[in-house]
Coordinates of C-alpha atoms and ligand atoms in Angstrom, one line a residue:
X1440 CA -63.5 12.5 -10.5
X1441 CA -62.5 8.8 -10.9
X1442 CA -60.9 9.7 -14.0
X1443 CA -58.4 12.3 -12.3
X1444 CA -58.1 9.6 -9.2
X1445 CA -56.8 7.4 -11.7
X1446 CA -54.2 9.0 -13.7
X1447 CA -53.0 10.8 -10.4
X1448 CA -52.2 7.3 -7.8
X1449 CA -50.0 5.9 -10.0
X1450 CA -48.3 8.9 -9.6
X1451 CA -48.4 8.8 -6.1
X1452 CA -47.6 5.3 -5.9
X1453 CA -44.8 5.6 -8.1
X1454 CA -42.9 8.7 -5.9
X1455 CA -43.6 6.3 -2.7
X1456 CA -41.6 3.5 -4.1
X1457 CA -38.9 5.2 -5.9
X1458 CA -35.9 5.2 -4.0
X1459 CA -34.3 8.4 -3.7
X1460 CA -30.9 9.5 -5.0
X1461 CA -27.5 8.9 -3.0
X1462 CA -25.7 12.2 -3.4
X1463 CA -22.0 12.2 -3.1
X1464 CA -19.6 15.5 -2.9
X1465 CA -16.3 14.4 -3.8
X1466 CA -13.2 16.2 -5.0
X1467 CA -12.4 12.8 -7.3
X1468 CA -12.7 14.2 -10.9
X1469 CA -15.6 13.3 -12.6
X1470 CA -14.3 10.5 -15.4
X1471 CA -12.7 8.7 -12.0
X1472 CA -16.6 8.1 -11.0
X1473 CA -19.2 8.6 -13.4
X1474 CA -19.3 4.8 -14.7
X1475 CA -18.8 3.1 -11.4
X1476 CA -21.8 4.7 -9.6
X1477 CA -23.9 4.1 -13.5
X1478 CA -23.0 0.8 -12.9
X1479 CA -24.1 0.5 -9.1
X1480 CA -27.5 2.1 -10.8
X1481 CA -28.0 -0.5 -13.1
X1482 CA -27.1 -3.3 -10.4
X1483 CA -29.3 -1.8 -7.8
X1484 CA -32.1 1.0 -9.6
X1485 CA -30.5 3.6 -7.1
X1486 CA -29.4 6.4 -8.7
X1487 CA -26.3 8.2 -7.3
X1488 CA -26.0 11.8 -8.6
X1489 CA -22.8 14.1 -7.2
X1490 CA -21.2 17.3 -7.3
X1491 CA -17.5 17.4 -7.7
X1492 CA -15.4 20.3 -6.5
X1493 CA -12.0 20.8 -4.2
X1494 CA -12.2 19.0 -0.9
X1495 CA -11.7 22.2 1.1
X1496 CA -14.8 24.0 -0.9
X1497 CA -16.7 20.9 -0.6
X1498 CA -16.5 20.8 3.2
X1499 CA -17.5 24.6 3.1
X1500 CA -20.6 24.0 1.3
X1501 CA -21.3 21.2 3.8
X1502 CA -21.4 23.2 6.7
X1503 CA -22.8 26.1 5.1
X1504 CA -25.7 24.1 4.1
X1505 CA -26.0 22.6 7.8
X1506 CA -29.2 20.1 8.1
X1507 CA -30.6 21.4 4.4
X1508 CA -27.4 19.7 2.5
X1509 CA -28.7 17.7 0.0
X1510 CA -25.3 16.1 -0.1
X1511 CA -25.2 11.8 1.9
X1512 CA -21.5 10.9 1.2
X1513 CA -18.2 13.2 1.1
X1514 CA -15.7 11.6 -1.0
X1515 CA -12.1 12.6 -1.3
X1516 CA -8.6 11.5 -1.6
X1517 CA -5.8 11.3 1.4
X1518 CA -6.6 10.3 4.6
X1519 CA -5.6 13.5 6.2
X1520 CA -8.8 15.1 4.6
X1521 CA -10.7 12.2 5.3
X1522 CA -9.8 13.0 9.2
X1523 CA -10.2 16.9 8.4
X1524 CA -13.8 16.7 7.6
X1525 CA -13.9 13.8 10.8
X1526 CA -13.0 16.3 13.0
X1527 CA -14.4 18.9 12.1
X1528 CA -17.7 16.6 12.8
X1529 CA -19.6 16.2 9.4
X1530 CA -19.2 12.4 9.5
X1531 CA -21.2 9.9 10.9
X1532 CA -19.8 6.9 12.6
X1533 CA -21.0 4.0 10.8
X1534 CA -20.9 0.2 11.8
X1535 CA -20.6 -2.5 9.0
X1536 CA -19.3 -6.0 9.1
X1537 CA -19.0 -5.7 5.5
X1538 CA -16.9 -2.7 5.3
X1539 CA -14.9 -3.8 8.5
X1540 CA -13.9 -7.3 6.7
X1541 CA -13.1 -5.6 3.0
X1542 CA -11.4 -2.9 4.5
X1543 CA -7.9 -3.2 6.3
X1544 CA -8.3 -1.7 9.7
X1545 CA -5.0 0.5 8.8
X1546 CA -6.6 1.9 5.7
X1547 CA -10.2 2.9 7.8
X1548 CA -10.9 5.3 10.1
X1549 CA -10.9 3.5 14.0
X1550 CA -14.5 5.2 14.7
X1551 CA -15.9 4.7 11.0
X1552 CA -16.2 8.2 10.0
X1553 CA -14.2 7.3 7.2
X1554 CA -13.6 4.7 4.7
X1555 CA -10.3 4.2 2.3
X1556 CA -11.9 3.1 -0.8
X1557 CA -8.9 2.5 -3.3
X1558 CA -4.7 2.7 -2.5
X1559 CA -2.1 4.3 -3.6
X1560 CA 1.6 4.4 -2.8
X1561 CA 3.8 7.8 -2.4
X1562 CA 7.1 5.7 -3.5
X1563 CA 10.3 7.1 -5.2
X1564 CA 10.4 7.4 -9.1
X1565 CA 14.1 7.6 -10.6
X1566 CA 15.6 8.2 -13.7
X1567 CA 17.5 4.3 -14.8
X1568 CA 20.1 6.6 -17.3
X1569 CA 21.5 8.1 -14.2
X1570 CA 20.7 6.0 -11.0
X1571 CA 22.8 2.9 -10.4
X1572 CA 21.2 -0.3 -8.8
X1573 CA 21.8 0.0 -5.9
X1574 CA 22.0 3.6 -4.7
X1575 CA 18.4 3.7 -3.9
X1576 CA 17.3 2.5 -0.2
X1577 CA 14.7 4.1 1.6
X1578 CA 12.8 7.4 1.8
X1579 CA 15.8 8.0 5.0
X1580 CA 18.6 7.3 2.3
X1581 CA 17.3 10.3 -0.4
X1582 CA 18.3 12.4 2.9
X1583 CA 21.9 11.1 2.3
X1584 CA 24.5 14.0 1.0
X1585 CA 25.4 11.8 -2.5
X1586 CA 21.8 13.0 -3.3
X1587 CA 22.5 16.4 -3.1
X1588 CA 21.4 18.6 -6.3
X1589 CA 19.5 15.4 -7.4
X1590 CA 16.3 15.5 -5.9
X1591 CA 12.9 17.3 -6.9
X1592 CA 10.3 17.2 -4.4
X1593 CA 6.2 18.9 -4.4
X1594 CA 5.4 21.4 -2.0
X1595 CA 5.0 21.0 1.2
X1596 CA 1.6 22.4 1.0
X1597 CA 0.2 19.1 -0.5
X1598 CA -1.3 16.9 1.9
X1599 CA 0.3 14.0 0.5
X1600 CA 3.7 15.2 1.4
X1601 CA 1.9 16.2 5.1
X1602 CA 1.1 12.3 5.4
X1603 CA 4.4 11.0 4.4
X1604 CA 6.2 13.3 6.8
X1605 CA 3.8 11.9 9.7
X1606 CA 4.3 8.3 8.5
X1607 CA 8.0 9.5 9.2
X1608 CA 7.4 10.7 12.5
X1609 CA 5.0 7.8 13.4
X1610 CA 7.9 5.7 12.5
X1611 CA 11.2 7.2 13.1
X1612 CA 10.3 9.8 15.7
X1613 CA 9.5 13.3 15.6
X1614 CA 13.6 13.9 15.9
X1615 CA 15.0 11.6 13.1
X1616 CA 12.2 12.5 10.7
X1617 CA 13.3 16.0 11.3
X1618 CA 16.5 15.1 10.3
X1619 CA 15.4 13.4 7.4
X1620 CA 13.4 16.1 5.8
X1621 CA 15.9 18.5 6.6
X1622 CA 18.5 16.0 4.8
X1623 CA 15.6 16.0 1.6
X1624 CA 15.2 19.6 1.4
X1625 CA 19.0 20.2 1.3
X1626 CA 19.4 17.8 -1.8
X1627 CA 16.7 19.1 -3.5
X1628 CA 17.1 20.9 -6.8
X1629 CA 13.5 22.7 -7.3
X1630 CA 10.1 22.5 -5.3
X1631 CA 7.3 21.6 -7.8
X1632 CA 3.7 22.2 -7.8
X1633 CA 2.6 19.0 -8.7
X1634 CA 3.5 15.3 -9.2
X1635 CA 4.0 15.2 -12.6
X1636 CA 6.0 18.3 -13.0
X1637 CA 8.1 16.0 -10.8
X1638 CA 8.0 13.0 -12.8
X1639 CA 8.9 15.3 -16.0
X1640 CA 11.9 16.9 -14.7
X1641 CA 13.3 13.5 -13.6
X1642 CA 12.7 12.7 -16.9
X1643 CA 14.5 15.5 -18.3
X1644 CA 17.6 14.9 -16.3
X1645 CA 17.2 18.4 -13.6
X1646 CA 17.1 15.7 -11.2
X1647 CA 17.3 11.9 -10.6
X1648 CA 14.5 11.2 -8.4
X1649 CA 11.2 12.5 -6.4
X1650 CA 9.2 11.2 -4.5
X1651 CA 5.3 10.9 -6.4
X1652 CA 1.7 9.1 -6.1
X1653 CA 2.0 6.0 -8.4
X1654 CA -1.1 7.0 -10.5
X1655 CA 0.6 10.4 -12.0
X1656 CA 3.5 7.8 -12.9
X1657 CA 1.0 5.5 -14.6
X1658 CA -0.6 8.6 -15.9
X1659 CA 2.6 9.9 -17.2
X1660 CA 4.0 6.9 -19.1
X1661 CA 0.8 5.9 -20.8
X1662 CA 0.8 9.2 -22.4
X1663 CA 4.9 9.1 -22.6
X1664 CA 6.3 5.6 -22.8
X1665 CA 9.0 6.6 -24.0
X1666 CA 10.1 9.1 -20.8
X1667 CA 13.3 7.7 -19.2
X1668 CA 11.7 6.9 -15.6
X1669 CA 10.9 3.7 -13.2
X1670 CA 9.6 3.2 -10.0
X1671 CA 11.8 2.6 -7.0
X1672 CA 9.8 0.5 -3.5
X1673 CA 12.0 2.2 -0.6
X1674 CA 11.7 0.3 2.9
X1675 CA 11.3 -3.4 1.8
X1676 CA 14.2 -4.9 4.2
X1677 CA 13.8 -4.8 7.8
X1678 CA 12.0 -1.8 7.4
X1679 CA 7.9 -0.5 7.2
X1680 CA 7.5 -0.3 3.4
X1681 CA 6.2 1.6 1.2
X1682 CA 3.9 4.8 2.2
X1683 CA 0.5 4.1 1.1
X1684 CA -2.2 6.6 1.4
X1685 CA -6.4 6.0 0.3
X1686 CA -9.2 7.9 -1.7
X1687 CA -11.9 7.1 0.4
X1688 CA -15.2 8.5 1.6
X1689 CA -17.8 8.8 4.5
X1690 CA -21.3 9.4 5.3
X1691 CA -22.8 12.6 6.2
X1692 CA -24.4 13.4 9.7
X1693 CA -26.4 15.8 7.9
X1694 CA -28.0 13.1 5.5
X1695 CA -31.3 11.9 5.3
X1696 CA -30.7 9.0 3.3
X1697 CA -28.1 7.1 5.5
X1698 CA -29.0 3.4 5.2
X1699 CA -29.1 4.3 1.4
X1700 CA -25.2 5.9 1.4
X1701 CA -24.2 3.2 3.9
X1702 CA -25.2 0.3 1.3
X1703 CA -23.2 2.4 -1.4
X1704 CA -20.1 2.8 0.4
X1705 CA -19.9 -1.0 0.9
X1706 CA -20.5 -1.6 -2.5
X1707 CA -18.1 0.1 -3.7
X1708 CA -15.4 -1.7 -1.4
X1709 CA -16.7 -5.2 -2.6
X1710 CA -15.0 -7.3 -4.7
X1711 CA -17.2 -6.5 -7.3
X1712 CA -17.0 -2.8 -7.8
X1713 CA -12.8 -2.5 -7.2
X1714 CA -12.0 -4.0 -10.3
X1715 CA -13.3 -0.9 -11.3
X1716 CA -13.3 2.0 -9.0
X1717 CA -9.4 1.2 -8.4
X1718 CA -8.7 0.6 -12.0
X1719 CA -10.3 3.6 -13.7
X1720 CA -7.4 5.9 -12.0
X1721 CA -4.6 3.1 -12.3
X1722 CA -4.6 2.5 -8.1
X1723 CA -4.6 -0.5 -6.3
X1724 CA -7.7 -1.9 -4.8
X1725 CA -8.3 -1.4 -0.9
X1726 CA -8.3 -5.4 -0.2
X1727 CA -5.2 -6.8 -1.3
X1728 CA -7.2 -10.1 -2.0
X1729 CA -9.0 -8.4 -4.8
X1730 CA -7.2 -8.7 -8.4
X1731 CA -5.2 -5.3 -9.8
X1732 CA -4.9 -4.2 -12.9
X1733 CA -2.1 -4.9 -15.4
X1734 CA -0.8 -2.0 -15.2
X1735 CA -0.2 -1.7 -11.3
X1736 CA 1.3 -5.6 -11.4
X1737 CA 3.6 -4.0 -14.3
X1738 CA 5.3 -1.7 -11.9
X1739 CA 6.2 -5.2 -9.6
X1740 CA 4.9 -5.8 -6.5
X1741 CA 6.2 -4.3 -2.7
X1742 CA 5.9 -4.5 0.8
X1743 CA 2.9 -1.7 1.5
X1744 CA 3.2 0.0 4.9
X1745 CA 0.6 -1.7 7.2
X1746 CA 2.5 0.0 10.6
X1747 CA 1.4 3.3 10.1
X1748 CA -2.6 3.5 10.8
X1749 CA -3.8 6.5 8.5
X1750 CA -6.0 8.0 11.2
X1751 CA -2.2 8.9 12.5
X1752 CA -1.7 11.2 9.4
X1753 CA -4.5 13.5 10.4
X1754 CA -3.3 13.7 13.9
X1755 CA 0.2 14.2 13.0
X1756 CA -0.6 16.7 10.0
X1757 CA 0.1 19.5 13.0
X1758 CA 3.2 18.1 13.7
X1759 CA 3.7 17.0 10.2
X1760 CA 3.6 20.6 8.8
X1761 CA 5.3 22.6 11.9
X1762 CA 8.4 20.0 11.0
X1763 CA 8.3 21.1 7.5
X1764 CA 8.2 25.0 7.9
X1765 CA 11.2 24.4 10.9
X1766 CA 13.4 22.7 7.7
X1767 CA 12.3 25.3 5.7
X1768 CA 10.6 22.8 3.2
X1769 CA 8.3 25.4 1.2
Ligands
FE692 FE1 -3.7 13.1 -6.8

């Protein structure tokens, strides 16, 4: 008998003390997070395991699973998911000093369902073999006829382009930004299903410039250096700046392991873990205090929008994509 009691407690003992496993669902692609949460396991002994999917799917499975989800943090990209799976009440409002000091209020959700965890800007990209200093302005200017037949835009169906159409409508009114994308979609050349199919066809001289997520430029050029194409920071004078959207994350109502994914999430919005989690996928980090990478402060530096409170991209999205359909912006 004593001999079973002893090899069985420390058993027992061992399951007792071991903390259990943050799960995270994100729609980030795996080799964006794999090393960052190894390395919050070997700073911490918590293991973070995750399943990685499409952010829609993901917030299926959530509410399919109801109170059973194994899953304690959703992580995705764009604030107008962030504030789909907010309202559709999966997240838990969560209070931290820490997260509420590294994380500008503009870039958070107001009720802390949500965090932005790294930045990135949606800013013009150009080709410099047939743009001339000087031409570009501001995401209002591309809506200006000498761009006509030299714009290509993505679809309207991204959410990216849904929060830059309500940054435009949080800023310009729901009139002129009308008149804007109306002015966009009449200059452009092709609708493209992606960013970098964007970035190529500026490249390739079918247009002169779209509008893309910095990162797919990074992307782009590491792999291509040689592709004829620069970055262009709209809005620096007198105006809002640049349109700058988050990845970010929250925690789950459903979870049973809050205080465990609450530690996470401000870990990985300290100083500490940027360097990397912004890094790996060439963004900026979510404090502006915090160092970038080499590559970011290559691209120079600009005037980010801090105006526009991203909560405002999920309530305009509505608005955002009515706009688009009335212009006829597929
Ligand atoms: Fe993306």
């Amino acid at each position: 008998m004593f001999k079973y009691m002893a090899l069985i407690l420390p058993i027992i003992f061992s399951i007792n003390t071991l903390a259990k496993d943050v799960v995270v669902y994100t729609s980030r692609k795996e080799h964006l997070i794999k090393d960052i949460f190894k390395q919050y396991t070997k700073e911490t002994g918590i293991n973070v395991s995750y399943k990685t999917g499409k952010a829609a799917a993901l917030i299926q499975s959530i509410k399919a699973e109801g109170d059973k989800s194994p899953a304690d943090i959703f992580m995705t990209v764009d604030a107008g998911n962030l504030w789909f799976a907010g309202k559709e009440g999966l997240l838990e409002s969560i209070s931290s000093k820490e997260l509420k000091q590294n994380i500008p209020f503009n870039l958070r959700d107001e009720k802390g369902r949500w965090f932005g965890l790294s930045v990135r800007a949606r800013t013009i990209a150009y080709n410099p073999e047939k743009v001339k200093e000087g031409e570009l302005t501001t995401y209002e200017g591309l809506a200006d006829s000498k761009w006509k037949g030299r714009l290509c835009l993505r679809t309207s169906k991204k959410v990216y382009n849904q929060s830059l159409v309500a940054m435009l409508i949080s800023e310009l009114g729901a009139k002129k930004a009308k008149e804007v994308v109306k002015g966009w979609v009449k200059n452009t050349v092709e609708i493209f299903p992606n960013d970098t199919a964007v970035l190529k066809a500026v490249a390739a001289g079918q247009c002169d410039v779209g509008i893309v997520n910095t990162y797919y430029f990074g992307r782009l050029k590491k792999k291509s250096p040689e592709l004829s194409l620069k970055l262009f920071w709209p809005n620096q004078n007198n105006s809002y700046g640049v349109h700058v959207n988050v990845s970010g994350a929250g925690v789950l109502k459903t979870s049973d392991n809050k205080k465990a994914a609450k530690k996470l999430l401000e870990w990985l919005a300290s100083r500490n873990a940027q360097e990397s989690f912004a890094q790996v996928n060439m963004e900026y980090p979510i404090n502006s205090r915090y160092p970038e990478s080499e590559i970011t402060k290559s691209w120079g530096s600009f005037k980010p929008n801090k105006s526009f409170n991203l909560s405002s991209a999920g309530k305009l999205q509505k608005d955002a994509i009515k706009l688009m359909r009335e212009v006829d912006y597929k």
